[in-house]
Amino acid sequence: MASSASSSTGSSKKIDANGGPDTADKEEKKEDRTFECNICLDTARDAVVSMCGHLFCWPCLHQWLETRPSRQVCPVCKAAISKEKVVPLYGRGSTKQEDPREKVPPRPAGQRTEPEGGSTFPGFGFGDTGFHMSFGIGAFPFGFFTSTFNFGDARPGAAPHGTPQHLEEQYLSKLFLWLAVLFIFWLLLA
Amino acid sequence: MANIAAQRIKREFKEVIKSEEVAKCAIRVELVNDNYTELKGEIAGPPDTPYEGGNFILEIKVPETYPFNPPKVRFMTKIWHPNISSVTGAICLDILKDQWAAAMTLRTVLLSLQALLSAAEPDDPQDAVVAKQFKENVEMFQLTARHWTNAYAGGPNANKDFDDKIKKLIEMGVDEHEARVALSSYNWDMERATEQLFS
């Protein structure tokens, strides 16, 4: 029954099976029940936990959310819940667990935030900062506008407002804008 | 899919049997068939209500999509209650409809129904006749509900006056249940009930 042997009772497992129910066996069962999915009542597979702290199998919770897309609430406490706001639980060896219900989309990934500090100037490696520049020369005024308009766009992957990275990007953006303007004047004069 | 429903009912069934409410004889569940799709529930009438001392039998049908959708529950035992149809036993309870949540179990459903018996909601009625009586004449409602508990759910409190009136109508060739419904609907007014039955 018990899938995981706890360190204290691991050695006594066989004895339990022969000797019938004893306290160690009961304790183990109780421990198992703590990690039961609130929907299928089985030990949670591909476990996720909601912001309100309730544990589910991801396939079970996914099906619950699909059943009532307009009213997504926690099946236990009816708090608001969403696919984006559940946290997956990764135990040791959890990647080897096979999911019998393969039709279900993969469980949402955990969000990993880098620890504070240690951010250095990224230099001119544009790929690193998510900074993109396109510059085209076409029929004069239009080519100029298309290339400058690109700078105004909010690029996906740009750093959020207020961070040092954002300020650096703003600086680079202005720098290249002026370079482009100068380049066009040079073209006109030459 | 049906597998998850059966698996869960099996687990719940064990849980209910071991629960303390069963030990106190407040609720009970029985299997009706082997594939766990239909069950028979039983709840005791809560104390200090007209249903006290009665035992109410419920039909529980487990859909294939359980626990993502609620079980279908209805009263098999005839009951006089604003939120339960006195004709079909259909129940008006939010958790059996849109307020269902997948973590609810047979145990919590039965306990909720027991709570419904002690706290009727006449503004959201299933049986309009009963709800009207509840709002206009609570005492009459309580006497009628107690009488129905005695007649159908094995409740201990017989009402001699009501029983005599029903007997009279039976002697006139009316079916016992029909007589009871007619009298209950007209606040046990013999004349109006007779009028309705023979019109």
Short mmCIF file of C-alpha atoms in Angstrom, two decimals:
data_model
loop_
_atom_site.label_atom_id
_atom_site.label_comp_id
_atom_site.label_asym_id
_atom_site.label_seq_id
_atom_site.Cartn_x
_atom_site.Cartn_y
_atom_site.Cartn_z
CA MET A 1 0.00 0.00 0.00
CA ALA A 2 2.54 2.53 1.18
CA SER A 3 4.60 3.61 -1.76
CA SER A 4 7.30 5.41 0.14
CA ALA A 5 9.13 3.98 3.07
CA SER A 6 9.93 6.54 5.70
CA SER A 7 13.35 6.24 7.22
CA SER A 8 12.10 5.24 10.64
CA THR A 9 9.72 2.51 9.59
CA GLY A 10 11.41 1.38 6.40
CA SER A 11 13.02 -1.66 7.92
CA SER A 12 9.89 -2.81 9.69
CA LYS A 13 7.75 -2.92 6.55
CA LYS A 14 8.02 -6.65 6.04
CA ILE A 15 7.29 -7.36 9.65
CA ASP A 16 4.13 -5.24 9.35
CA ALA A 17 2.93 -7.29 6.44
CA ASN A 18 3.30 -10.50 8.41
CA GLY A 19 2.28 -9.23 11.77
CA GLY A 20 -0.87 -7.44 10.67
CA PRO A 21 -1.70 -3.84 11.53
CA ASP A 22 0.44 -2.30 14.19
CA THR A 23 1.14 1.27 15.18
CA ALA A 24 3.93 1.83 12.68
CA ASP A 25 1.69 0.72 9.84
CA LYS A 26 -1.08 3.03 10.97
CA GLU A 27 1.28 5.95 11.24
CA GLU A 28 2.51 5.34 7.74
CA LYS A 29 -1.03 5.31 6.42
CA LYS A 30 -1.84 8.54 8.19
CA GLU A 31 1.23 10.13 6.66
CA ASP A 32 0.13 8.97 3.23
CA ARG A 33 -3.29 10.51 3.65
CA THR A 34 -1.75 13.94 4.21
CA PHE A 35 -0.57 13.82 0.61
CA GLU A 36 -3.84 12.68 -0.89
CA CYS A 37 -5.22 14.60 -3.82
CA ASN A 38 -8.37 16.42 -2.77
CA ILE A 39 -10.15 15.30 -5.93
CA CYS A 40 -9.32 11.63 -6.55
CA LEU A 41 -8.45 10.95 -2.88
CA ASP A 42 -5.43 8.96 -4.04
CA THR A 43 -1.81 9.91 -3.31
CA ALA A 44 -1.24 12.97 -5.47
CA ARG A 45 0.49 12.29 -8.81
CA ASP A 46 2.15 15.20 -10.60
CA ALA A 47 1.27 17.13 -7.51
CA VAL A 48 0.37 20.79 -7.63
CA VAL A 49 -0.61 23.06 -4.79
CA SER A 50 -2.97 26.03 -5.02
CA MET A 51 -2.25 29.45 -3.52
CA CYS A 52 -4.72 28.55 -0.76
CA GLY A 53 -2.55 25.54 0.03
CA HIS A 54 -4.64 22.67 -1.23
CA LEU A 55 -2.99 19.69 -2.85
CA PHE A 56 -4.15 18.06 -6.08
CA CYS A 57 -2.98 15.81 -8.88
CA TRP A 58 -2.42 18.06 -11.84
CA PRO A 59 -4.61 15.89 -14.13
CA CYS A 60 -7.43 16.07 -11.58
CA LEU A 61 -7.20 19.82 -11.07
CA HIS A 62 -6.90 20.42 -14.79
CA GLN A 63 -10.08 18.48 -15.41
CA TRP A 64 -11.86 20.44 -12.67
CA LEU A 65 -10.78 23.75 -14.25
CA GLU A 66 -11.90 22.50 -17.66
CA THR A 67 -15.29 21.44 -16.32
CA ARG A 68 -16.13 24.97 -15.17
CA PRO A 69 -14.05 27.40 -17.18
CA SER A 70 -16.25 30.32 -16.19
CA ARG A 71 -16.10 29.67 -12.47
CA GLN A 72 -12.61 28.60 -11.49
CA VAL A 73 -12.55 28.02 -7.75
CA CYS A 74 -10.58 25.81 -5.42
CA PRO A 75 -12.47 22.52 -5.03
CA VAL A 76 -11.82 22.61 -1.28
CA CYS A 77 -12.24 26.21 -0.11
CA LYS A 78 -13.71 27.88 -3.22
CA ALA A 79 -10.98 30.50 -3.30
CA ALA A 80 -10.20 31.89 -6.75
CA ILE A 81 -7.77 29.66 -8.55
CA SER A 82 -6.15 29.59 -11.98
CA LYS A 83 -3.82 27.48 -14.04
CA GLU A 84 -1.09 30.13 -13.76
CA LYS A 85 -1.27 30.35 -10.00
CA VAL A 86 -0.69 26.77 -8.98
CA VAL A 87 2.73 25.62 -7.86
CA PRO A 88 4.02 22.22 -8.90
CA LEU A 89 5.68 20.10 -6.23
CA TYR A 90 8.84 18.35 -7.29
CA GLY A 91 9.87 15.57 -4.98
CA ARG A 92 12.97 13.50 -5.52
CA GLY A 93 12.45 11.10 -8.41
CA SER A 94 9.28 12.83 -9.42
CA THR A 95 10.46 13.11 -13.02
CA LYS A 96 10.46 9.35 -13.33
CA GLN A 97 6.82 9.11 -12.36
CA GLU A 98 4.73 7.97 -15.26
CA ASP A 99 1.45 9.68 -15.85
CA PRO A 100 -1.27 7.28 -16.97
CA ARG A 101 -3.43 10.11 -18.24
CA GLU A 102 -1.17 11.39 -20.97
CA LYS A 103 -3.82 13.44 -22.73
CA VAL A 104 -3.58 16.09 -20.06
CA PRO A 105 -1.30 18.99 -20.97
CA PRO A 106 1.95 19.23 -19.07
CA ARG A 107 1.71 20.55 -15.59
CA PRO A 108 2.55 24.28 -15.31
CA ALA A 109 6.20 24.93 -14.70
CA GLY A 110 7.57 26.39 -11.50
CA GLN A 111 8.61 30.02 -11.66
CA ARG A 112 12.20 30.62 -10.86
CA THR A 113 13.31 34.11 -9.88
CA GLU A 114 17.00 34.98 -9.89
CA PRO A 115 18.34 36.05 -6.50
CA GLU A 116 18.79 39.82 -6.00
CA GLY A 117 22.01 41.65 -6.90
CA GLY A 118 24.96 40.59 -9.07
CA SER A 119 23.58 42.21 -12.23
CA THR A 120 26.44 43.48 -14.40
CA PHE A 121 26.43 45.70 -17.46
CA PRO A 122 25.61 43.40 -20.31
CA GLY A 123 27.86 45.23 -22.78
CA PHE A 124 26.89 45.07 -26.42
CA GLY A 125 25.64 41.55 -26.46
CA PHE A 126 22.22 42.43 -27.85
CA GLY A 127 20.95 38.87 -27.57
CA ASP A 128 21.48 38.87 -23.84
CA THR A 129 19.39 41.91 -23.08
CA GLY A 130 16.59 41.23 -25.48
CA PHE A 131 17.50 44.43 -27.35
CA HIS A 132 16.71 44.38 -31.04
CA MET A 133 17.50 46.92 -33.64
CA SER A 134 16.35 46.91 -37.21
CA PHE A 135 17.43 49.52 -39.64
CA GLY A 136 16.24 49.73 -43.21
CA ILE A 137 16.88 52.17 -46.00
CA GLY A 138 14.02 52.57 -48.45
CA ALA A 139 12.28 55.51 -50.08
CA PHE A 140 13.61 58.26 -47.86
CA PRO A 141 10.97 59.45 -45.36
CA PHE A 142 9.22 56.11 -44.96
CA GLY A 143 12.32 54.10 -44.42
CA PHE A 144 13.35 56.58 -41.77
CA PHE A 145 10.04 56.30 -39.95
CA THR A 146 9.80 52.55 -40.05
CA SER A 147 13.22 52.18 -38.56
CA THR A 148 12.58 54.69 -35.78
CA PHE A 149 9.15 53.34 -34.95
CA ASN A 150 10.73 50.02 -34.15
CA PHE A 151 12.52 51.61 -31.24
CA GLY A 152 9.28 52.68 -29.63
CA ASP A 153 7.81 49.19 -29.60
CA ALA A 154 7.77 47.27 -26.36
CA ARG A 155 9.71 44.15 -27.20
CA PRO A 156 8.87 40.89 -25.57
CA GLY A 157 11.56 40.00 -23.13
CA ALA A 158 12.44 43.60 -22.35
CA ALA A 159 13.26 44.26 -18.73
CA PRO A 160 10.45 45.64 -16.56
CA HIS A 161 10.30 49.34 -15.72
CA GLY A 162 12.50 50.67 -12.97
CA THR A 163 15.17 47.99 -13.07
CA PRO A 164 18.78 48.97 -13.90
CA GLN A 165 18.56 46.77 -16.98
CA HIS A 166 15.61 48.78 -18.23
CA LEU A 167 17.52 52.04 -17.84
CA GLU A 168 20.47 50.62 -19.73
CA GLU A 169 18.21 49.59 -22.54
CA GLN A 170 16.63 53.02 -22.69
CA TYR A 171 20.09 54.55 -22.92
CA LEU A 172 21.16 52.21 -25.71
CA SER A 173 17.92 52.82 -27.51
CA LYS A 174 18.47 56.60 -27.57
CA LEU A 175 22.09 56.20 -28.56
CA PHE A 176 21.23 54.13 -31.58
CA LEU A 177 18.41 56.47 -32.55
CA TRP A 178 20.85 59.37 -32.75
CA LEU A 179 23.36 57.23 -34.63
CA ALA A 180 20.66 56.43 -37.16
CA VAL A 181 19.69 60.09 -37.58
CA LEU A 182 23.31 61.09 -38.08
CA PHE A 183 23.79 58.29 -40.59
CA ILE A 184 20.84 59.53 -42.64
CA PHE A 185 22.15 63.10 -42.64
CA TRP A 186 25.50 61.80 -43.78
CA LEU A 187 23.79 59.92 -46.60
CA LEU A 188 21.94 63.07 -47.66
CA LEU A 189 25.02 65.24 -47.62
CA ALA A 190 27.32 62.77 -49.36
CA MET B 1 -13.11 8.33 -16.91
CA ALA B 2 -15.70 6.18 -15.29
CA ASN B 3 -12.82 4.60 -13.49
CA ILE B 4 -12.01 7.69 -11.44
CA ALA B 5 -15.66 7.94 -10.35
CA ALA B 6 -15.82 4.34 -9.17
CA GLN B 7 -12.42 4.56 -7.50
CA ARG B 8 -13.45 7.64 -5.58
CA ILE B 9 -16.83 6.31 -4.52
CA LYS B 10 -15.07 3.20 -3.21
CA ARG B 11 -12.78 5.34 -1.09
CA GLU B 12 -15.59 7.60 0.07
CA PHE B 13 -17.71 4.64 0.92
CA LYS B 14 -15.04 3.34 3.26
CA GLU B 15 -14.63 6.83 4.72
CA VAL B 16 -18.34 7.23 5.44
CA ILE B 17 -18.59 3.84 7.07
CA LYS B 18 -15.75 4.73 9.43
CA SER B 19 -16.98 8.28 10.11
CA GLU B 20 -18.25 9.33 13.51
CA GLU B 21 -21.58 10.46 12.05
CA VAL B 22 -22.29 6.86 11.13
CA ALA B 23 -21.36 5.81 14.64
CA LYS B 24 -23.95 8.30 15.90
CA CYS B 25 -26.48 6.93 13.38
CA ALA B 26 -26.85 10.38 11.80
CA ILE B 27 -26.04 9.25 8.26
CA ARG B 28 -25.64 5.96 6.40
CA VAL B 29 -24.77 4.82 2.90
CA GLU B 30 -25.46 1.50 1.21
CA LEU B 31 -24.49 0.16 -2.18
CA VAL B 32 -27.33 -0.52 -4.60
CA ASN B 33 -25.27 -2.08 -7.37
CA ASP B 34 -21.75 -3.46 -7.67
CA ASN B 35 -20.32 -0.87 -10.01
CA TYR B 36 -20.69 2.01 -7.55
CA THR B 37 -22.98 4.07 -9.78
CA GLU B 38 -25.99 4.00 -7.52
CA LEU B 39 -26.19 4.21 -3.76
CA LYS B 40 -28.79 4.47 -1.09
CA GLY B 41 -28.28 7.14 1.52
CA GLU B 42 -30.04 7.60 4.80
CA ILE B 43 -30.15 10.61 7.08
CA ALA B 44 -31.70 11.00 10.49
CA GLY B 45 -34.03 13.94 10.98
CA PRO B 46 -32.11 16.56 12.97
CA PRO B 47 -33.18 17.11 16.59
CA ASP B 48 -35.44 20.09 17.44
CA THR B 49 -36.99 20.05 13.99
CA PRO B 50 -40.29 18.58 12.77
CA TYR B 51 -38.18 15.82 11.19
CA GLU B 52 -36.77 14.60 14.52
CA GLY B 53 -36.97 10.86 14.96
CA GLY B 54 -37.52 10.20 11.27
CA ASN B 55 -35.25 8.32 8.90
CA PHE B 56 -35.08 9.68 5.38
CA ILE B 57 -33.94 7.52 2.50
CA LEU B 58 -32.14 9.09 -0.44
CA GLU B 59 -31.44 7.89 -3.93
CA ILE B 60 -27.90 8.77 -4.97
CA LYS B 61 -26.87 8.40 -8.60
CA VAL B 62 -23.20 8.89 -9.36
CA PRO B 63 -22.55 10.34 -12.84
CA GLU B 64 -19.62 9.15 -14.94
CA THR B 65 -18.05 12.55 -14.56
CA TYR B 66 -18.06 12.40 -10.75
CA PRO B 67 -16.43 14.10 -8.83
CA PHE B 68 -16.26 16.91 -11.40
CA ASN B 69 -20.04 17.01 -11.46
CA PRO B 70 -22.30 16.53 -8.45
CA PRO B 71 -24.14 13.29 -7.67
CA LYS B 72 -27.84 13.24 -8.45
CA VAL B 73 -29.69 13.00 -5.18
CA ARG B 74 -33.39 12.85 -4.41
CA PHE B 75 -35.55 11.91 -1.44
CA MET B 76 -37.20 8.50 -1.72
CA THR B 77 -38.99 9.07 1.57
CA LYS B 78 -41.87 11.52 1.19
CA ILE B 79 -41.14 14.72 3.06
CA TRP B 80 -42.83 18.10 3.67
CA HIS B 81 -40.13 20.73 3.18
CA PRO B 82 -39.98 24.00 1.18
CA ASN B 83 -36.83 22.97 -0.69
CA ILE B 84 -37.85 19.38 -1.44
CA SER B 85 -40.61 18.43 -3.84
CA SER B 86 -43.40 16.64 -1.97
CA VAL B 87 -44.24 14.88 -5.24
CA THR B 88 -40.90 13.77 -6.72
CA GLY B 89 -38.44 14.22 -3.86
CA ALA B 90 -36.30 16.52 -6.02
CA ILE B 91 -33.99 18.70 -3.96
CA CYS B 92 -33.18 22.39 -4.41
CA LEU B 93 -29.73 22.77 -2.91
CA ASP B 94 -26.96 24.89 -4.43
CA ILE B 95 -24.14 22.42 -3.77
CA LEU B 96 -26.00 19.80 -5.79
CA LYS B 97 -26.05 22.26 -8.68
CA ASP B 98 -23.71 25.13 -9.50
CA GLN B 99 -22.01 25.37 -6.12
CA TRP B 100 -20.67 21.82 -6.28
CA ALA B 101 -16.94 21.45 -5.65
CA ALA B 102 -14.86 18.41 -6.52
CA ALA B 103 -13.55 17.99 -2.98
CA MET B 104 -17.06 17.42 -1.61
CA THR B 105 -17.90 13.85 -0.75
CA LEU B 106 -20.89 11.65 -0.06
CA ARG B 107 -20.38 12.41 3.60
CA THR B 108 -20.48 16.19 3.15
CA VAL B 109 -23.48 15.94 0.81
CA LEU B 110 -25.47 13.91 3.35
CA LEU B 111 -24.50 16.29 6.13
CA SER B 112 -25.53 19.27 3.98
CA LEU B 113 -28.91 17.68 3.35
CA GLN B 114 -29.31 17.14 7.06
CA ALA B 115 -28.50 20.80 7.57
CA LEU B 116 -31.07 21.71 4.92
CA LEU B 117 -33.71 19.93 6.97
CA SER B 118 -32.96 22.14 9.95
CA ALA B 119 -32.62 25.35 7.93
CA ALA B 120 -35.18 25.65 5.14
CA GLU B 121 -34.78 28.34 2.50
CA PRO B 122 -38.37 29.33 1.56
CA ASP B 123 -37.19 32.11 -0.75
CA ASP B 124 -35.58 29.57 -3.05
CA PRO B 125 -38.28 26.92 -3.05
CA GLN B 126 -38.59 23.60 -4.81
CA ASP B 127 -42.17 23.05 -3.65
CA ALA B 128 -44.14 26.29 -3.95
CA VAL B 129 -47.11 25.05 -1.91
CA VAL B 130 -44.93 24.08 1.04
CA ALA B 131 -42.90 27.27 0.81
CA LYS B 132 -46.06 29.38 0.83
CA GLN B 133 -47.31 27.61 3.94
CA PHE B 134 -43.90 27.99 5.58
CA LYS B 135 -43.98 31.75 5.00
CA GLU B 136 -47.61 32.33 5.90
CA ASN B 137 -48.18 29.88 8.74
CA VAL B 138 -45.02 28.40 10.25
CA GLU B 139 -46.87 26.58 13.00
CA MET B 140 -49.09 24.84 10.49
CA PHE B 141 -46.03 23.99 8.43
CA GLN B 142 -44.32 22.44 11.45
CA LEU B 143 -47.35 20.37 12.38
CA THR B 144 -47.68 19.16 8.79
CA ALA B 145 -43.99 18.33 8.46
CA ARG B 146 -44.11 16.43 11.76
CA HIS B 147 -47.14 14.53 10.58
CA TRP B 148 -45.40 13.56 7.30
CA THR B 149 -42.33 12.47 9.29
CA ASN B 150 -44.60 10.25 11.36
CA ALA B 151 -46.43 8.87 8.34
CA TYR B 152 -43.48 8.20 6.00
CA ALA B 153 -40.21 8.33 7.94
CA GLY B 154 -41.13 6.47 11.11
CA GLY B 155 -41.24 9.57 13.30
CA PRO B 156 -42.70 9.12 16.79
CA ASN B 157 -45.11 12.08 16.88
CA ALA B 158 -48.55 11.15 15.55
CA ASN B 159 -51.17 13.86 15.19
CA LYS B 160 -54.57 12.40 16.05
CA ASP B 161 -56.54 15.26 14.51
CA PHE B 162 -54.73 14.96 11.18
CA ASP B 163 -54.96 11.18 11.17
CA ASP B 164 -58.72 11.33 11.76
CA LYS B 165 -59.21 13.74 8.90
CA ILE B 166 -57.28 11.47 6.57
CA LYS B 167 -59.31 8.48 7.75
CA LYS B 168 -62.51 10.28 6.90
CA LEU B 169 -61.31 10.98 3.38
CA ILE B 170 -60.16 7.37 2.97
CA GLU B 171 -63.66 6.28 3.93
CA MET B 172 -64.93 8.49 1.15
CA GLY B 173 -62.81 6.46 -1.25
CA VAL B 174 -59.76 8.75 -1.53
CA ASP B 175 -56.24 7.34 -1.68
CA GLU B 176 -54.37 7.90 1.59
CA HIS B 177 -51.46 9.84 0.09
CA GLU B 178 -53.72 11.98 -2.08
CA ALA B 179 -55.82 12.80 0.95
CA ARG B 180 -52.71 13.77 2.89
CA VAL B 181 -51.43 16.01 0.09
CA ALA B 182 -54.82 17.74 -0.30
CA LEU B 183 -55.23 18.35 3.43
CA SER B 184 -51.63 19.50 3.82
CA SER B 185 -51.99 21.93 0.91
CA TYR B 186 -55.12 23.50 2.41
CA ASN B 187 -53.87 23.84 5.99
CA TRP B 188 -55.93 20.79 7.04
CA ASP B 189 -59.18 22.50 6.09
CA MET B 190 -61.48 19.53 5.47
CA GLU B 191 -63.95 21.44 3.31
CA ARG B 192 -61.43 22.93 0.90
CA ALA B 193 -59.49 19.68 0.65
CA THR B 194 -62.66 17.73 -0.17
CA GLU B 195 -63.66 20.35 -2.67
CA GLN B 196 -60.30 20.06 -4.41
CA LEU B 197 -60.35 16.24 -4.37
CA PHE B 198 -63.85 15.91 -5.82
CA SER B 199 -63.86 18.80 -8.24
#
